[in-house]
XYZ file of N, CA and C in Angstrom:
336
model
N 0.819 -1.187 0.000
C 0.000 0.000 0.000
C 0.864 1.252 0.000
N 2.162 1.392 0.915
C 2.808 2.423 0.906
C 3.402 2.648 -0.311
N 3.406 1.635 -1.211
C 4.046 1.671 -2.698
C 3.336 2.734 -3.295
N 1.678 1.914 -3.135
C 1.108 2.922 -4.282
C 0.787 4.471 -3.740
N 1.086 4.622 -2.543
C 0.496 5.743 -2.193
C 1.802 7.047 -3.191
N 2.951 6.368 -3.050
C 4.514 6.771 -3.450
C 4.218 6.812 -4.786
N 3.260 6.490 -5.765
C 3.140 6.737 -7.273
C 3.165 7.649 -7.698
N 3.525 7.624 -8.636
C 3.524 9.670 -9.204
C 2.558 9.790 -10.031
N 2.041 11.131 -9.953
C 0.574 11.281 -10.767
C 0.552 10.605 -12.278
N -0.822 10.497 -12.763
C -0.634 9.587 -13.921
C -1.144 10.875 -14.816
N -1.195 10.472 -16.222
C -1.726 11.147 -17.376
C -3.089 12.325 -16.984
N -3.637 11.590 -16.306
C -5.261 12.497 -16.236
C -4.650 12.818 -15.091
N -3.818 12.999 -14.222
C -4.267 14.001 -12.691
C -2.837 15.343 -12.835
N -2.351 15.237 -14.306
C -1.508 16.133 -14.535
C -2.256 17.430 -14.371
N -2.934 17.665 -15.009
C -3.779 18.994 -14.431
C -3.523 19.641 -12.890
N -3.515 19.074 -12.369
C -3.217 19.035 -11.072
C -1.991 19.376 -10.650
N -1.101 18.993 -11.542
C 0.031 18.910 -10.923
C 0.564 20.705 -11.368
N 0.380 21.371 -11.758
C -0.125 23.152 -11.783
C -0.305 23.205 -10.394
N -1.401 23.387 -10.358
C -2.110 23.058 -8.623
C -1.233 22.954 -7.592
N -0.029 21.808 -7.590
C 0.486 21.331 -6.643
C 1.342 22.107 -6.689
N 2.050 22.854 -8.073
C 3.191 23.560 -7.955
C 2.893 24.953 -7.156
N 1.772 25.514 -7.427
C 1.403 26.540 -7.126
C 0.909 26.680 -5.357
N 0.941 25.530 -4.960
C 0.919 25.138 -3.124
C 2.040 25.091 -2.617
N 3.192 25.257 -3.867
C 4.365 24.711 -2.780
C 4.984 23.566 -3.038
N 4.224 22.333 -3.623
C 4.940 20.896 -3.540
C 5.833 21.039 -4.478
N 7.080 20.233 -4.449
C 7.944 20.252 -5.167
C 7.181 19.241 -6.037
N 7.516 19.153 -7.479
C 7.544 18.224 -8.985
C 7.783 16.821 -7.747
N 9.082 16.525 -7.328
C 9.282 15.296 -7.279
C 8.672 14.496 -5.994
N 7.865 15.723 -4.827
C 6.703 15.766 -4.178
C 5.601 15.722 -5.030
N 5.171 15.408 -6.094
C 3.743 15.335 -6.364
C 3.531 13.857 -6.720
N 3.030 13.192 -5.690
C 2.700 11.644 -5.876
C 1.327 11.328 -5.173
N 0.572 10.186 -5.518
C -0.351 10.104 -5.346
C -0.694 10.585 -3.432
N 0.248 10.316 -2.723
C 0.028 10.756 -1.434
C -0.484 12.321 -1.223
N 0.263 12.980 -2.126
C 0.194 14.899 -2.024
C -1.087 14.750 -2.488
N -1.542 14.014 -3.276
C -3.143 14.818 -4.004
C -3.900 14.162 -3.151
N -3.877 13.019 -2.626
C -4.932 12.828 -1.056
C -5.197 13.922 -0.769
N -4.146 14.555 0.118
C -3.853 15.724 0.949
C -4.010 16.614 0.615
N -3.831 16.822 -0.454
C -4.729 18.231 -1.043
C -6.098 18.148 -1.361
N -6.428 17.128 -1.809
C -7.770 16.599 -2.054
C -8.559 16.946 -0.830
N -8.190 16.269 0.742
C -8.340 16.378 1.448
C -8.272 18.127 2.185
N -7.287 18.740 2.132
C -7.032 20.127 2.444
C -8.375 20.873 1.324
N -8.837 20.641 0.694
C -9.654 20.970 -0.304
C -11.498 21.316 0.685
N -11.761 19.613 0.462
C -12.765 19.071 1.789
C -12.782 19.883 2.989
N -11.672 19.773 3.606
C -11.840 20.742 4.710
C -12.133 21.954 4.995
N -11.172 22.815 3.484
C -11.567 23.876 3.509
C -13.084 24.601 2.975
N -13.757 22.968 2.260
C -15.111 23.482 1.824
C -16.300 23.491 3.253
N -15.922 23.045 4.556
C -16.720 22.964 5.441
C -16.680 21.682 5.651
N -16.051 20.509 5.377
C -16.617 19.002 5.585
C -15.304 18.877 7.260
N -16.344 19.162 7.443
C -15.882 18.563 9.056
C -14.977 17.355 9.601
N -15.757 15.924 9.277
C -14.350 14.869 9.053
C -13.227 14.843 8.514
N -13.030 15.736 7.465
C -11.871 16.299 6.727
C -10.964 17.070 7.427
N -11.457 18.157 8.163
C -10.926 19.301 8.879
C -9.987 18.214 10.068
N -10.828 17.785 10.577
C -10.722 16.562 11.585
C -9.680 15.926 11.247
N -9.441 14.949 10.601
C -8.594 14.505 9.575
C -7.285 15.437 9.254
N -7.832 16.038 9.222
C -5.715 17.284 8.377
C -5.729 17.548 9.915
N -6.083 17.991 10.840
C -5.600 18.604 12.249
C -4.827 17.362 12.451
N -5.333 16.275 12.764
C -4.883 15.120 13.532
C -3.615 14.597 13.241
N -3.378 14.630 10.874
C -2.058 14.477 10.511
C -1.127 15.416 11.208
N -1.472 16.482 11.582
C -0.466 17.786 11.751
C 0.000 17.828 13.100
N -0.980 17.103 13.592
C -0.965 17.219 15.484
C -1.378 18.155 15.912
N -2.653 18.667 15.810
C -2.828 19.603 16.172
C -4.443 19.286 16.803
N -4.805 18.345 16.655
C -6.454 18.138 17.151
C -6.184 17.437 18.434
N -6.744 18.259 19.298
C -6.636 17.476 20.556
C -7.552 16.685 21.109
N -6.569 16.300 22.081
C -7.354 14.368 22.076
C -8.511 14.365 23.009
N -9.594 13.953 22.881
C -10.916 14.462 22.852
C -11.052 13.299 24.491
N -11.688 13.985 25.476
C -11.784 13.069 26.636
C -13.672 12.483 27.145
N -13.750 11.762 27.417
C -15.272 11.267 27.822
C -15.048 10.864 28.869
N -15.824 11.348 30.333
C -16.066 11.169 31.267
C -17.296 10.372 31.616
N -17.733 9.327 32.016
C -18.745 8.613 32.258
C -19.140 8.739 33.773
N -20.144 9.198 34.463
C -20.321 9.335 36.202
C -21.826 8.681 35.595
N -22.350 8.490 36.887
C -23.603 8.595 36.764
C -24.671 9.565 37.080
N -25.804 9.442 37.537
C -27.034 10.661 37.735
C -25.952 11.837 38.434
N -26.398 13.024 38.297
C -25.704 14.246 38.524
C -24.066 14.174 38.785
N -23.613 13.673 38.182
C -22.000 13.584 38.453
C -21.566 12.648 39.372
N -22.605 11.948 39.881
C -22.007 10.554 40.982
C -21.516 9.759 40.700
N -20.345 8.838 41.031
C -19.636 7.911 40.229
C -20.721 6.915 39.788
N -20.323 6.122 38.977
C -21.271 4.794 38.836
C -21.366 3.827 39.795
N -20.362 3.288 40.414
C -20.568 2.194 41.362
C -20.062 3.981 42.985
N -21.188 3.404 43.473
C -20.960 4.105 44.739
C -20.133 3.476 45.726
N -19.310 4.433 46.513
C -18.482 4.018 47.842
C -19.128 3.332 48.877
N -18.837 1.930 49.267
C -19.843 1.583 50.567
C -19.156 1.423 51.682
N -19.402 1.790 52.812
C -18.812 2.700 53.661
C -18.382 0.802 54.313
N -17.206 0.759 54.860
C -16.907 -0.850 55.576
C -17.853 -1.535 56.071
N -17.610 -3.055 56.069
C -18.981 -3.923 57.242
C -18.503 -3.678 58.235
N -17.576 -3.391 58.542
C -16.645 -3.339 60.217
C -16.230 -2.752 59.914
N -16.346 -1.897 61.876
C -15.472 -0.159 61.875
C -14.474 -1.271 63.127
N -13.038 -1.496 62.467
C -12.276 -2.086 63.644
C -11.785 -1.045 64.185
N -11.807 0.370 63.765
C -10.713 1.083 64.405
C -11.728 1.630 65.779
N -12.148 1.172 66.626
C -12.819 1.325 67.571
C -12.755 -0.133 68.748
N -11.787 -0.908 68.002
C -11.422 -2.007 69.120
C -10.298 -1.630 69.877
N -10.080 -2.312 70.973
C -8.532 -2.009 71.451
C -7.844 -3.409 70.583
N -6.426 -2.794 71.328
C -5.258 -3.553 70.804
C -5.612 -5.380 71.146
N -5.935 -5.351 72.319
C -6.142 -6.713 72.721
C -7.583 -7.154 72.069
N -8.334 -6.888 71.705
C -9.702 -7.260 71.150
C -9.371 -7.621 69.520
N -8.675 -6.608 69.142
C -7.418 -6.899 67.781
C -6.609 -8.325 67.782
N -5.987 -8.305 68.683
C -5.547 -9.390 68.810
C -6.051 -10.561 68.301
N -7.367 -10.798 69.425
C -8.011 -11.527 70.024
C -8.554 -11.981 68.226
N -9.069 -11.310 67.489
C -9.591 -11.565 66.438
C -8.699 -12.198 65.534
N -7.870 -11.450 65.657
C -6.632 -12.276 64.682
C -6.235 -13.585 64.740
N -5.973 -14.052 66.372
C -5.895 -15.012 66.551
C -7.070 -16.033 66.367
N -8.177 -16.117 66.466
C -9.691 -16.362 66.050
C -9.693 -16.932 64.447
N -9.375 -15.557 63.523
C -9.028 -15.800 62.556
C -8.782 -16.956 61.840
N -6.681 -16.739 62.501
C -5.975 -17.944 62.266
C -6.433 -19.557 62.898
N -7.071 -19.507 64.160
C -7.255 -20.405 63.861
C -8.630 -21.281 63.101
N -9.530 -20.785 62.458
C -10.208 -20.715 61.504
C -9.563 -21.596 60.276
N -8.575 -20.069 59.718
C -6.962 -20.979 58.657
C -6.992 -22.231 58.971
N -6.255 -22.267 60.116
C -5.688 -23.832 59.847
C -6.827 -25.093 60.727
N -7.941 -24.618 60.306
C -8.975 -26.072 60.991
C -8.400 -26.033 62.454
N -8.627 -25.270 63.139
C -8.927 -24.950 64.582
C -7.480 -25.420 65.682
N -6.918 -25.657 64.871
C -5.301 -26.456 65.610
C -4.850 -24.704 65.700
N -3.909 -24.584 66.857
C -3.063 -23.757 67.103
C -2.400 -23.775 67.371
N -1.139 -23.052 66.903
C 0.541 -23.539 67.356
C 1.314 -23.250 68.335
């Protein structure tokens, strides 16, 4: 594909190639790629929007478009649910006490 884009104008798009001189492209710049692009620079400049779209983006110049998804009035989608357990209201030894509970849970009720 990059071959043919690299073709140089044929018999019928010589007309054109006036055109191209008069933009600037050099003769050995006028290959089927330049008349896209002008073709295109053409489009854009007639109002066609995907076009415009299109030449910004080759140039770097269209910036990169962001979508935010929340839900009803800006709330995230999945809501925060507040913990099943508030531990930070045990003491140290009640802490413990659970942990050890825990573990032995782990290992089928044996403790070491």
């Amino acid at each position: 594909m990059k071959m043919l884009i690299g073709l140089p104008l044929d018999a019928s798009q010589r007309n054109l190639a006036k055109y191209m001189s008069e933009a600037g492209i050099d003769e050995q710049d006028q290959n089927q790629l330049s008349l896209m692009l002008m073709s295109l620079m053409k489009q854009a400049q007639k109002g066609n929007i995907k076009s415009a779209e299109l030449v910004l983006q080759l140039v770097g110049e269209m910036p990169a478009s962001k979508t935010e998804i929340t839900g009803a009035d800006g709330a995230p989608l999945i809501p925060e649910r507040p913990p099943l357990y508030d531990l930070s209201k045990l003491s140290h030894e009640e802490l413990t006490s659970l942990a050890r509970d825990a573990f032995k849970e782990d290992k089928g009720g044996e403790e070491n």
